[in-house]
Coordinates of C-alpha atoms in Angstrom, one line a residue:
Chain A
M1 CA 88.0 -13.4 -17.3
V2 CA 91.6 -12.8 -16.0
S3 CA 90.9 -9.2 -15.2
Y4 CA 87.7 -10.1 -13.5
V5 CA 89.5 -12.6 -11.2
L6 CA 92.4 -10.1 -10.5
K7 CA 90.0 -7.3 -9.6
R8 CA 88.1 -9.6 -7.2
L9 CA 91.4 -10.7 -5.7
A10 CA 92.7 -7.2 -5.2
M11 CA 89.5 -6.1 -3.6
S12 CA 89.6 -9.0 -1.2
L13 CA 93.1 -8.3 -0.1
L14 CA 92.3 -4.6 0.3
I15 CA 89.4 -5.5 2.6
I16 CA 91.5 -7.9 4.7
Y17 CA 94.1 -5.1 5.0
I18 CA 91.4 -2.6 6.1
V19 CA 90.0 -5.0 8.7
I20 CA 93.5 -5.6 10.1
S21 CA 94.1 -1.8 10.4
L22 CA 90.6 -1.5 12.0
S23 CA 91.5 -4.0 14.6
F24 CA 94.8 -2.3 15.3
F25 CA 93.0 1.0 15.7
M26 CA 90.5 -0.5 18.1
I27 CA 93.2 -2.2 20.3
R28 CA 95.7 0.6 20.3
L29 CA 94.2 4.0 19.5
M30 CA 90.7 4.2 21.0
P31 CA 90.4 6.1 24.3
G32 CA 90.5 3.6 27.1
N33 CA 91.9 1.0 24.7
P34 CA 92.6 -2.5 25.7
M35 CA 96.4 -2.1 25.5
A36 CA 96.5 0.8 27.8
A37 CA 94.1 -1.0 30.1
L38 CA 96.4 -4.1 30.2
E39 CA 99.4 -1.9 30.9
S40 CA 97.8 -0.1 33.9
Q41 CA 96.5 -3.4 35.1
L42 CA 100.0 -5.0 35.1
R43 CA 101.3 -1.9 36.9
M44 CA 98.6 -2.1 39.5
Q45 CA 99.5 -5.7 40.3
G46 CA 103.0 -4.5 41.2
G47 CA 106.1 -6.6 41.4
L48 CA 106.9 -6.2 37.7
S49 CA 109.6 -4.0 36.4
E50 CA 108.9 -1.6 33.5
V51 CA 110.7 -3.9 31.1
E52 CA 108.7 -6.9 32.2
I53 CA 105.5 -5.0 31.7
Q54 CA 106.6 -4.1 28.2
Q55 CA 107.5 -7.7 27.5
R56 CA 104.1 -9.0 28.6
I57 CA 102.3 -6.5 26.4
N58 CA 104.6 -7.4 23.6
A59 CA 103.8 -11.0 24.0
V60 CA 100.0 -10.5 24.1
Y61 CA 99.6 -8.1 21.2
S62 CA 103.0 -8.7 19.4
V63 CA 103.8 -5.0 19.2
T64 CA 106.4 -3.0 21.1
P65 CA 104.3 -0.7 23.3
D66 CA 106.9 2.1 23.7
A67 CA 107.7 2.4 19.9
P68 CA 106.1 5.2 17.9
V69 CA 102.5 4.4 16.8
W70 CA 103.3 4.0 13.2
E71 CA 106.0 1.5 14.0
Q72 CA 103.5 -0.5 16.2
Y73 CA 101.1 -0.4 13.3
V74 CA 103.7 -1.8 10.9
Q75 CA 104.6 -4.5 13.5
Y76 CA 100.9 -5.4 13.9
V77 CA 100.1 -5.6 10.2
W78 CA 103.3 -7.6 9.5
G79 CA 102.5 -9.9 12.4
A80 CA 99.0 -10.5 11.2
V81 CA 100.2 -11.2 7.6
R82 CA 102.7 -13.8 9.0
G83 CA 99.9 -15.3 11.1
D84 CA 101.2 -14.0 14.4
L85 CA 98.2 -12.5 16.3
G86 CA 99.8 -12.5 19.7
R87 CA 98.7 -14.6 22.7
P88 CA 95.4 -14.8 24.6
I89 CA 95.7 -12.8 27.8
T90 CA 93.9 -15.4 29.8
N91 CA 96.1 -18.3 28.5
P92 CA 99.5 -17.0 27.5
G93 CA 100.9 -20.5 27.1
T94 CA 99.3 -20.9 23.7
T95 CA 98.9 -18.5 20.7
V96 CA 95.8 -16.9 19.4
V97 CA 96.4 -18.6 16.0
A98 CA 96.6 -22.1 17.7
V99 CA 93.2 -21.5 19.5
I100 CA 91.6 -20.3 16.3
A101 CA 93.1 -23.1 14.2
E102 CA 91.4 -25.6 16.4
A103 CA 88.1 -23.8 16.4
L104 CA 87.7 -22.7 12.8
P105 CA 87.0 -26.2 11.2
W106 CA 84.0 -26.7 13.5
T107 CA 82.6 -23.3 12.6
I108 CA 83.2 -23.9 8.9
M109 CA 81.6 -27.3 9.0
V110 CA 78.4 -26.1 10.8
V111 CA 78.1 -22.9 8.7
A112 CA 78.7 -24.7 5.4
V113 CA 76.4 -27.7 6.1
S114 CA 73.6 -25.5 7.4
L115 CA 73.9 -23.0 4.5
I116 CA 73.7 -25.8 2.0
I117 CA 70.8 -27.5 3.7
S118 CA 68.8 -24.3 4.1
F119 CA 69.6 -23.2 0.6
V120 CA 68.4 -26.5 -0.9
I121 CA 65.3 -26.7 1.2
G122 CA 64.5 -23.0 0.6
I123 CA 65.0 -23.2 -3.1
A124 CA 62.8 -26.3 -3.3
V125 CA 60.0 -24.9 -1.2
G126 CA 60.2 -21.5 -3.0
A127 CA 60.0 -23.1 -6.4
M128 CA 57.0 -25.1 -5.3
M129 CA 55.3 -22.0 -3.9
A130 CA 55.9 -20.2 -7.2
A131 CA 54.5 -23.2 -9.2
F132 CA 51.3 -23.4 -7.2
Q133 CA 50.9 -19.7 -6.5
S134 CA 47.3 -19.4 -5.7
S135 CA 46.7 -22.7 -3.9
R136 CA 45.8 -23.0 -0.2
W137 CA 49.0 -24.9 0.4
S138 CA 51.1 -22.2 -1.0
Q139 CA 49.4 -19.5 1.2
S140 CA 49.8 -21.5 4.4
V141 CA 53.4 -22.3 3.6
T142 CA 54.1 -18.6 2.9
F143 CA 52.7 -17.8 6.3
V144 CA 54.8 -20.5 8.1
V145 CA 57.9 -19.5 6.2
S146 CA 57.6 -15.8 6.9
F147 CA 56.9 -16.6 10.5
L148 CA 60.0 -18.8 10.8
S149 CA 62.3 -16.4 9.0
A150 CA 61.3 -13.6 11.4
I151 CA 62.4 -15.5 14.5
P152 CA 66.0 -14.7 15.7
S153 CA 68.2 -17.8 15.6
Y154 CA 69.3 -17.5 19.2
L155 CA 65.7 -17.9 20.4
V156 CA 65.3 -21.0 18.4
A157 CA 68.6 -22.2 19.9
I158 CA 67.3 -21.6 23.4
A159 CA 64.0 -23.3 22.7
L160 CA 65.7 -26.3 21.2
L161 CA 68.0 -26.5 24.2
Y162 CA 65.1 -26.4 26.6
V163 CA 63.0 -29.0 24.8
L164 CA 65.7 -31.4 23.5
T165 CA 68.5 -31.3 26.0
S166 CA 66.7 -30.4 29.2
V167 CA 63.1 -31.7 29.2
Y168 CA 63.7 -34.6 26.8
Q169 CA 67.4 -35.4 26.9
V170 CA 67.7 -36.5 23.3
F171 CA 70.7 -34.5 22.3
P172 CA 73.9 -33.5 24.1
S173 CA 73.9 -29.9 25.4
G174 CA 77.4 -29.0 24.4
G175 CA 80.8 -29.9 22.9
A176 CA 81.7 -31.0 19.4
Y177 CA 82.1 -34.7 20.1
G178 CA 81.6 -37.0 23.1
V179 CA 84.3 -37.6 25.7
D180 CA 84.3 -41.4 25.1
V181 CA 85.5 -41.3 21.5
T182 CA 89.0 -40.8 20.2
P183 CA 89.3 -38.1 17.5
G184 CA 90.3 -39.6 14.2
L185 CA 88.7 -41.2 11.2
N186 CA 86.7 -43.9 13.0
G187 CA 83.0 -44.7 13.0
P188 CA 82.1 -43.8 16.6
Y189 CA 83.9 -40.4 16.3
V190 CA 82.2 -39.4 13.1
I191 CA 78.8 -40.4 14.5
S192 CA 79.5 -38.5 17.7
V193 CA 80.5 -35.4 15.7
L194 CA 77.3 -35.6 13.6
Y195 CA 75.2 -36.2 16.6
H196 CA 76.6 -33.1 18.4
A197 CA 76.2 -31.0 15.2
V198 CA 72.5 -31.8 14.8
L199 CA 71.2 -29.1 17.1
P200 CA 73.4 -26.2 16.0
I201 CA 72.7 -27.0 12.3
A202 CA 69.0 -27.4 13.0
A203 CA 68.8 -24.0 14.8
S204 CA 70.3 -22.1 11.9
V205 CA 68.4 -24.1 9.2
I206 CA 65.0 -23.5 10.8
T207 CA 65.6 -19.8 10.9
S208 CA 67.3 -19.3 7.5
F209 CA 65.5 -21.5 5.0
G210 CA 62.5 -19.3 5.1
G211 CA 64.4 -16.3 3.7
W212 CA 65.6 -18.5 0.7
A213 CA 62.1 -19.8 0.1
L214 CA 60.6 -16.3 0.0
G215 CA 63.4 -15.0 -2.2
M216 CA 63.1 -17.9 -4.6
K217 CA 59.4 -17.5 -4.8
G218 CA 59.6 -13.8 -5.6
S219 CA 62.3 -14.4 -8.2
A220 CA 60.6 -17.3 -9.8
V221 CA 57.2 -15.5 -10.0
S222 CA 58.9 -12.5 -11.8
V223 CA 60.6 -14.9 -14.2
L224 CA 57.4 -16.7 -14.9
G225 CA 55.9 -13.5 -16.1
A226 CA 58.8 -12.7 -18.4
E227 CA 58.3 -12.5 -22.2
Y228 CA 60.9 -15.1 -23.0
V229 CA 59.1 -17.7 -21.0
R230 CA 55.9 -17.0 -22.9
A231 CA 57.9 -17.2 -26.1
A232 CA 59.4 -20.5 -25.1
E233 CA 55.9 -21.8 -24.4
A234 CA 54.7 -20.5 -27.7
R235 CA 57.5 -22.4 -29.5
G236 CA 56.1 -25.5 -28.0
L237 CA 59.0 -26.5 -25.8
S238 CA 58.3 -29.1 -23.2
D239 CA 57.4 -28.1 -19.7
R240 CA 60.4 -29.8 -18.4
R241 CA 62.7 -27.8 -20.7
I242 CA 61.0 -24.5 -19.8
T243 CA 61.2 -25.2 -16.0
Q244 CA 64.8 -26.2 -16.1
S245 CA 66.6 -24.0 -18.5
Y246 CA 64.3 -21.0 -18.7
V247 CA 62.6 -20.5 -15.4
G248 CA 64.9 -22.4 -13.1
R249 CA 68.2 -21.1 -14.2
N250 CA 67.1 -17.4 -14.5
S251 CA 65.4 -17.4 -11.1
M252 CA 68.4 -19.0 -9.5
L253 CA 70.6 -16.0 -10.4
P254 CA 69.6 -13.6 -7.7
M255 CA 69.7 -16.5 -5.2
V256 CA 73.3 -17.2 -6.0
T257 CA 74.2 -13.6 -5.6
Q258 CA 72.4 -13.7 -2.3
L259 CA 74.5 -16.8 -1.3
A260 CA 77.6 -14.6 -1.1
L261 CA 76.0 -12.0 1.1
S262 CA 74.4 -14.5 3.4
V263 CA 77.7 -16.2 4.2
G264 CA 78.6 -13.3 6.4
F265 CA 75.2 -13.4 8.0
M266 CA 75.6 -17.1 8.7
F267 CA 79.0 -16.6 10.3
G268 CA 77.5 -13.8 12.4
G269 CA 74.6 -16.0 13.5
S270 CA 77.0 -18.8 14.4
V271 CA 78.3 -16.7 17.2
F272 CA 75.0 -17.0 19.0
I273 CA 74.4 -20.6 18.1
E274 CA 77.8 -21.8 19.1
T275 CA 77.6 -19.9 22.4
Y276 CA 74.4 -21.5 23.4
F277 CA 75.2 -25.0 22.3
Q278 CA 78.7 -24.6 23.7
Y279 CA 80.0 -25.7 20.4
P280 CA 83.8 -25.0 20.4
G281 CA 83.8 -23.0 17.2
I282 CA 85.3 -19.6 16.6
G283 CA 82.1 -17.7 17.6
F284 CA 82.1 -19.5 21.0
Y285 CA 85.7 -18.4 21.6
M286 CA 84.9 -14.9 20.5
I287 CA 82.1 -14.5 23.1
Q288 CA 84.1 -16.2 25.8
S289 CA 87.0 -13.8 25.1
V290 CA 84.6 -10.8 25.2
G291 CA 83.4 -12.0 28.6
Q292 CA 86.9 -12.3 29.9
R293 CA 88.1 -9.1 28.3
D294 CA 90.6 -11.1 26.4
Y295 CA 91.0 -8.6 23.5
S296 CA 93.8 -10.2 21.6
L297 CA 91.8 -13.5 21.2
M298 CA 88.7 -11.5 20.4
M299 CA 90.4 -9.5 17.7
G300 CA 91.9 -12.7 16.3
C301 CA 88.5 -14.3 16.1
F302 CA 87.1 -11.3 14.4
L303 CA 89.9 -11.2 11.9
L304 CA 89.5 -14.9 11.1
I305 CA 85.7 -14.7 10.7
T306 CA 86.1 -11.7 8.4
V307 CA 88.8 -13.5 6.3
S308 CA 86.7 -16.6 6.1
V309 CA 83.7 -14.6 4.8
I310 CA 85.9 -12.7 2.3
I311 CA 87.4 -16.0 1.0
T312 CA 83.9 -17.5 0.6
N313 CA 82.7 -14.4 -1.2
L314 CA 85.7 -14.7 -3.5
L315 CA 84.9 -18.3 -4.3
V316 CA 81.2 -17.4 -5.0
D317 CA 82.4 -14.6 -7.2
L318 CA 84.6 -16.9 -9.1
L319 CA 81.9 -19.5 -9.5
Y320 CA 79.3 -16.9 -10.6
P321 CA 80.4 -16.7 -14.2
L322 CA 79.5 -20.4 -14.5
V323 CA 76.0 -19.6 -13.6
D324 CA 75.8 -16.3 -15.4
P325 CA 78.2 -16.0 -18.4
R326 CA 77.3 -12.3 -18.8
I327 CA 79.4 -11.3 -15.8
A328 CA 82.9 -12.2 -17.1
N329 CA 82.1 -11.1 -20.7
P330 CA 82.1 -7.3 -20.9
A331 CA 80.2 -7.1 -24.2
A332 CA 77.4 -9.3 -22.9
R333 CA 77.3 -7.3 -19.7
A334 CA 76.9 -4.1 -21.6
R335 CA 74.0 -5.6 -23.4
A336 CA 72.4 -6.7 -20.1
A337 CA 72.9 -3.3 -18.6
D338 CA 70.9 -1.7 -21.5
Q339 CA 67.8 -3.7 -20.6
P340 CA 65.8 -2.1 -17.9
T341 CA 66.0 -4.3 -14.8
D342 CA 63.1 -4.7 -12.4
T343 CA 64.4 -3.1 -9.3
D344 CA 61.1 -3.6 -7.4
Q345 CA 61.7 -7.3 -7.3
E346 CA 64.9 -6.8 -5.3
V347 CA 65.3 -9.7 -2.9
L348 CA 65.8 -8.8 0.7
P349 CA 68.6 -10.6 2.4
A350 CA 67.8 -13.7 4.3
G351 CA 67.1 -12.9 7.9
G352 CA 66.5 -9.2 7.6
S353 CA 68.9 -6.4 6.9
M354 CA 71.6 -7.2 9.4
A355 CA 73.7 -9.1 6.9
Chain B
M1 CA 45.3 10.7 3.2
R2 CA 45.3 8.6 0.0
F3 CA 48.0 6.6 1.6
L4 CA 46.0 6.0 4.8
S5 CA 42.9 5.0 2.9
D6 CA 45.0 2.7 0.7
L7 CA 46.6 1.2 3.7
W8 CA 43.3 0.6 5.4
R9 CA 41.8 -1.1 2.2
I10 CA 44.8 -3.4 2.0
L11 CA 44.8 -4.2 5.7
R12 CA 41.1 -5.0 5.7
H13 CA 41.6 -7.8 3.3
D14 CA 44.9 -9.0 4.7
K15 CA 44.3 -10.4 8.2
G16 CA 47.9 -11.2 8.8
A17 CA 49.0 -7.6 8.0
L18 CA 46.2 -6.1 10.1
I19 CA 47.1 -8.2 13.1
G20 CA 50.8 -7.3 12.5
G21 CA 50.0 -3.6 12.4
A22 CA 47.9 -3.8 15.5
I23 CA 50.6 -5.6 17.4
V24 CA 53.3 -3.1 16.3
L25 CA 50.9 -0.3 17.5
I26 CA 50.5 -2.0 20.9
Y27 CA 54.2 -2.3 21.3
C28 CA 54.7 1.3 20.5
L29 CA 52.1 2.3 23.1
A30 CA 53.7 0.0 25.6
A31 CA 57.1 1.6 24.9
I32 CA 55.7 5.2 25.3
F33 CA 53.2 4.7 28.2
G34 CA 54.4 1.4 29.8
P35 CA 56.9 2.8 32.2
M36 CA 54.3 5.2 33.5
L37 CA 51.7 2.5 34.3
V38 CA 53.8 -0.3 35.8
E39 CA 57.1 -0.1 37.6
V40 CA 59.7 -2.6 38.5
G41 CA 60.8 -2.0 42.1
N42 CA 64.1 -2.7 43.7
E43 CA 62.7 -4.8 46.6
Q44 CA 63.6 -8.4 46.4
D45 CA 61.5 -11.1 47.9
A46 CA 62.9 -14.6 47.6
S47 CA 59.7 -16.2 48.9
Q48 CA 58.0 -14.9 45.9
A49 CA 60.5 -16.4 43.4
Y50 CA 59.3 -18.5 40.4
L51 CA 55.6 -18.1 41.2
P52 CA 53.3 -19.6 38.6
P53 CA 51.0 -17.1 36.8
S54 CA 48.5 -15.4 39.0
L55 CA 46.2 -12.4 38.9
E56 CA 48.8 -10.2 40.4
H57 CA 51.6 -11.5 38.2
P58 CA 50.0 -12.7 34.9
L59 CA 53.3 -14.2 33.7
G60 CA 54.6 -15.4 37.0
T61 CA 57.7 -14.0 38.8
D62 CA 61.5 -14.2 38.3
A63 CA 64.3 -15.4 40.5
L64 CA 64.0 -12.2 42.7
G65 CA 60.2 -12.4 43.0
Q66 CA 59.3 -9.6 40.6
G67 CA 56.6 -9.8 38.1
V68 CA 57.7 -10.9 34.6
L69 CA 55.0 -9.1 32.8
S70 CA 55.8 -5.7 34.3
Q71 CA 59.5 -6.2 33.5
I72 CA 58.6 -7.0 29.9
I73 CA 56.5 -3.9 29.6
V74 CA 59.2 -1.7 31.1
G75 CA 61.8 -3.4 28.9
T76 CA 59.9 -2.5 25.7
R77 CA 61.1 1.1 25.7
P78 CA 64.9 0.6 25.6
I79 CA 64.6 -2.0 22.9
M80 CA 62.2 0.1 20.7
I81 CA 64.4 3.3 21.2
V82 CA 67.5 1.5 20.1
G83 CA 65.7 -0.2 17.2
V84 CA 64.1 2.9 15.8
L85 CA 67.2 5.1 16.3
S86 CA 69.4 2.6 14.6
A87 CA 66.9 2.3 11.7
V88 CA 66.8 6.1 11.4
I89 CA 70.6 6.2 11.1
T90 CA 70.7 3.3 8.7
V91 CA 68.0 4.7 6.4
F92 CA 69.4 8.2 6.5
V93 CA 72.9 7.2 5.6
G94 CA 71.8 4.6 3.2
V95 CA 69.4 6.9 1.3
A96 CA 71.7 9.9 1.3
V97 CA 74.7 7.9 0.0
G98 CA 72.6 5.9 -2.5
L99 CA 70.8 8.9 -4.0
L100 CA 73.9 11.2 -4.2
T101 CA 76.2 8.6 -5.7
G102 CA 73.5 7.3 -8.1
Y103 CA 72.6 10.8 -9.3
V104 CA 76.1 12.4 -9.4
G105 CA 78.0 9.4 -10.7
G106 CA 81.5 9.7 -11.9
V107 CA 84.6 9.3 -9.7
A108 CA 82.8 10.0 -6.5
D109 CA 80.3 7.2 -7.3
T110 CA 83.1 4.7 -8.0
V111 CA 85.0 5.6 -4.8
I112 CA 82.0 5.6 -2.5
M113 CA 80.7 2.4 -4.0
R114 CA 84.0 0.7 -3.3
I115 CA 83.7 1.8 0.3
T116 CA 80.2 0.5 0.4
D117 CA 81.4 -2.8 -0.9
I118 CA 83.8 -3.1 1.9
F119 CA 81.1 -2.5 4.5
L120 CA 78.9 -5.1 2.7
T121 CA 81.6 -7.7 2.8
I122 CA 82.7 -7.3 6.5
P123 CA 80.3 -9.5 8.5
G124 CA 78.1 -7.2 10.5
L125 CA 77.4 -9.0 13.7
P126 CA 81.0 -9.9 14.6
L127 CA 82.0 -6.3 13.9
I128 CA 79.1 -5.0 16.1
I129 CA 80.2 -7.4 18.9
V130 CA 83.8 -6.3 18.8
L131 CA 82.8 -2.6 18.7
A132 CA 80.3 -3.0 21.5
S133 CA 82.7 -4.8 23.7
V134 CA 85.5 -2.2 23.2
I135 CA 83.2 0.8 23.5
S136 CA 81.0 -0.8 26.2
T137 CA 78.2 1.8 26.3
T138 CA 74.7 2.0 27.7
N139 CA 74.0 5.1 25.8
P140 CA 71.2 4.2 23.3
V141 CA 72.5 6.7 20.7
V142 CA 76.0 5.2 20.7
L143 CA 74.5 1.7 20.6
A144 CA 72.4 2.7 17.7
F145 CA 75.4 4.0 15.8
I146 CA 77.3 0.7 16.5
L147 CA 74.3 -1.4 15.3
S148 CA 74.0 0.5 12.0
I149 CA 77.7 0.4 11.2
T150 CA 77.3 -2.0 8.3
A151 CA 73.5 -2.1 7.8
W152 CA 73.4 1.1 5.7
A153 CA 75.5 -0.4 2.9
G154 CA 72.9 -2.8 1.5
L155 CA 70.3 0.0 1.4
A156 CA 72.8 2.4 -0.2
R157 CA 73.4 -0.1 -3.1
A158 CA 69.7 -0.7 -3.7
I159 CA 68.9 3.0 -3.6
R160 CA 71.8 3.8 -5.9
S161 CA 70.5 1.4 -8.6
Q162 CA 67.1 3.1 -8.4
A163 CA 68.6 6.6 -8.5
M164 CA 70.6 5.6 -11.6
S165 CA 67.4 4.5 -13.4
L166 CA 65.6 7.7 -12.3
R167 CA 68.4 9.8 -13.6
S168 CA 67.4 9.4 -17.2
R169 CA 63.7 10.0 -16.6
E170 CA 62.0 13.1 -18.1
F171 CA 61.1 14.8 -14.8
V172 CA 64.7 14.7 -13.7
E173 CA 65.8 16.2 -17.1
A174 CA 63.1 18.9 -16.6
A175 CA 64.3 19.8 -13.1
K176 CA 67.9 19.8 -14.3
L177 CA 67.0 22.3 -17.1
Q178 CA 65.3 24.5 -14.6
G179 CA 68.6 24.6 -12.8
V180 CA 67.5 23.3 -9.4
S181 CA 70.1 22.8 -6.7
L182 CA 71.6 19.5 -5.8
G183 CA 69.7 19.5 -2.5
N184 CA 66.4 20.1 -4.2
M185 CA 67.1 17.5 -6.8
V186 CA 67.9 14.8 -4.3
G187 CA 65.4 15.8 -1.6
R188 CA 62.4 16.9 -3.7
Q189 CA 62.8 15.0 -7.0
L190 CA 64.5 11.7 -6.3
L191 CA 63.5 11.0 -2.7
P192 CA 59.8 10.8 -3.2
N193 CA 60.3 8.2 -5.9
V194 CA 62.3 5.9 -3.7
G195 CA 60.0 6.6 -0.7
P196 CA 58.1 3.3 -0.7
Y197 CA 61.2 1.2 -0.8
V198 CA 62.7 3.3 2.0
A199 CA 59.6 2.9 4.2
I200 CA 59.7 -0.9 3.9
H201 CA 63.4 -1.0 4.5
F202 CA 62.9 1.2 7.6
L203 CA 60.7 -1.5 9.2
L204 CA 63.1 -4.2 8.3
A205 CA 66.0 -2.2 9.6
I206 CA 64.1 -2.0 12.9
T207 CA 63.8 -5.7 13.1
G208 CA 67.4 -6.2 12.2
A209 CA 68.5 -3.7 14.9
I210 CA 66.3 -5.4 17.5
Y211 CA 67.7 -8.8 16.5
A212 CA 71.3 -7.5 17.0
S213 CA 70.7 -5.4 20.1
V214 CA 68.8 -8.1 22.0
G215 CA 71.7 -10.4 20.9
L216 CA 74.3 -8.1 22.4
F217 CA 72.5 -8.0 25.8
L218 CA 71.7 -11.7 25.6
L219 CA 75.4 -12.6 25.3
G220 CA 76.4 -10.0 27.9
V221 CA 78.5 -8.1 25.4
A222 CA 76.7 -4.8 26.1
P223 CA 76.8 -3.8 29.8
I224 CA 74.0 -5.4 31.9
S225 CA 72.2 -2.4 33.4
G226 CA 68.6 -1.4 33.6
N227 CA 65.9 -3.7 32.2
N228 CA 65.2 -5.0 28.7
W229 CA 64.3 -8.3 27.1
G230 CA 67.9 -9.3 26.2
I231 CA 69.0 -8.7 29.8
M232 CA 66.0 -10.7 31.1
I233 CA 66.9 -13.7 28.9
N234 CA 70.6 -13.4 29.9
L235 CA 69.7 -13.4 33.6
A236 CA 67.3 -16.3 33.1
M237 CA 69.9 -18.4 31.4
A238 CA 72.6 -17.4 33.9
Q239 CA 70.3 -18.5 36.8
G240 CA 69.8 -21.9 35.1
A241 CA 66.3 -21.4 33.9
L242 CA 66.9 -24.1 31.3
Y243 CA 67.2 -26.7 34.0
T244 CA 64.5 -25.7 36.5
T245 CA 61.0 -26.7 35.5
D246 CA 59.1 -23.8 37.2
S247 CA 60.9 -21.0 35.4
A248 CA 59.5 -21.7 31.9
F249 CA 57.4 -18.5 32.0
Y250 CA 60.4 -16.4 33.2
L251 CA 62.6 -17.7 30.3
F252 CA 60.0 -17.8 27.5
S253 CA 58.0 -14.7 28.1
P254 CA 60.7 -12.2 26.9
M255 CA 61.5 -14.6 24.0
A256 CA 57.8 -14.6 23.0
A257 CA 57.8 -10.8 23.3
I258 CA 60.6 -10.6 20.8
V259 CA 59.2 -13.2 18.4
I260 CA 55.8 -11.6 18.4
L261 CA 57.2 -8.2 17.6
Q262 CA 59.5 -9.4 14.9
V263 CA 56.8 -11.4 13.2
A264 CA 54.4 -8.5 13.5
F265 CA 56.9 -6.1 11.8
V266 CA 57.4 -8.5 8.9
F267 CA 53.7 -9.1 8.3
F268 CA 53.0 -5.3 8.5
S269 CA 55.8 -4.5 6.1
R270 CA 54.3 -6.9 3.6
A271 CA 51.1 -4.9 3.7
L272 CA 53.0 -1.7 3.1
D273 CA 54.7 -3.4 0.2
S274 CA 51.4 -4.0 -1.5
V275 CA 50.2 -0.5 -0.8
F276 CA 53.2 1.0 -2.5
N277 CA 53.6 -1.6 -5.1
P278 CA 50.3 -2.0 -7.0
R279 CA 51.7 -4.6 -9.3
L280 CA 52.0 -7.0 -6.3
R281 CA 48.3 -6.5 -5.7
V282 CA 47.4 -7.7 -9.2
Q283 CA 49.3 -10.9 -8.8

């Protein structure tokens, strides 16, 4: 168990390090890179001495621009590790970390709530579909669910905006809470936050629960045909027992694995949803900074989204042995590997392959 | 030919898949021949703006007085080109990496799979947005490479697990004893056995790439030039189409075009699934 945790932890740290290096590479080393662009822009403006230009760049990217590249790299990585990601070009009065720290909780709230809601609804619908496989109901639900899961979330967001904030003004069209409430733990604020979060959450749930439902159906159908289920039936176990501990638990396994993969997808989709609902999360700032060519803020958002995804993956990985004890126990894993697994039943990631 | 007759037999009984396949075909034809049949001029006529649907403009006109339908038809090609190119890259890299590592195994397998894990963990869309904004290209090939930067990893993992189970089969043993080259082993022995999975994944990769590329244009991350659905929605939103009642057709037509194509791909891929996977047919 300890070695399993350590391995996961090392892998997560390695990926974070690689992403930091990648973002340094993109800022500094690519032809026509943002740092050179900023330097020439400052020079064009005139009225700044060479030293001042270097200081400005240093403030924005927190590296010394005339130092050798490897030294800049060390500065950048060390800065990122200490939580210093420079300053936004468009708003040098604050730091990238401060902007992100304000935005991240909103994103995490919306992503977590919509992931949980769509997972629960999807699993329930999928299990029902598997239970009544050949009924008319199941066929029509399969149709609706495949239809919904094929629609891009940003289009649902636009449609919701059009119908519910423009034609019928039921919901607010932007912001995380109303202007008339004071942030804090009071009733009106909480209600306002929930009220503003309804549309973003609805947009991602509508487009993502279908993937879960289809995955769960496929997984449950293949488990229903398994020998051990027939053996359990033959032993005369109650239906309830079979559904819960034989079918339910085993068909949930691939779904839980999928949960880890889909976290990244949900964070990615939140970029679109937050932009359209003007929800002040990290994706909203990321797109804004792209529009304003504010590369230090953009890279900060990218780093933070990646780190959030990696941490969530790590949590799921650590929780996984609870669901499937074979993972952390090498002997049991070896036994499981000997059994031929059914690769045809591979579940496709929710929302297509762009996870 | 077996494949075609099988496909037809399945499609005949599965209305959803038949319609899906037909729609995909129509879009392909529109992408190939569309720009020859209709053209979107540069002339702007403000008096023609936001017209309701008419015989001349079946889906109304946009803010500049140009037909929405002709823009959608012309916009099909760039979207399809990027989608297909990106799917080709995704599938090629994914299958090559998956088959080679699965078959060869050993240290190379471990190292390459660790790299694949890294690409699987990094969230794809944010990385694509960052790359697209730094590179800022209109070249469809470069765009396709950006879009497939993480998509290949999932396929590589799935193909690898299939290659590992194929490795111990008799025909692979036989080929190995005959001393065939690695290229022959991967290309002629292993590839045909994962073909069905690859074909379905190819369609899904197209939908994924279309989702992401339309998203890039929609958000204005990729440069706005030329004409495609994402740019149309982007312009419609920027001109306040949400808040003017007469622009519903202008805003929703490109959205409908995307939704119809995506749904058609998914239903068509389901039919392919049951052609290749006879066990699904029995169920």
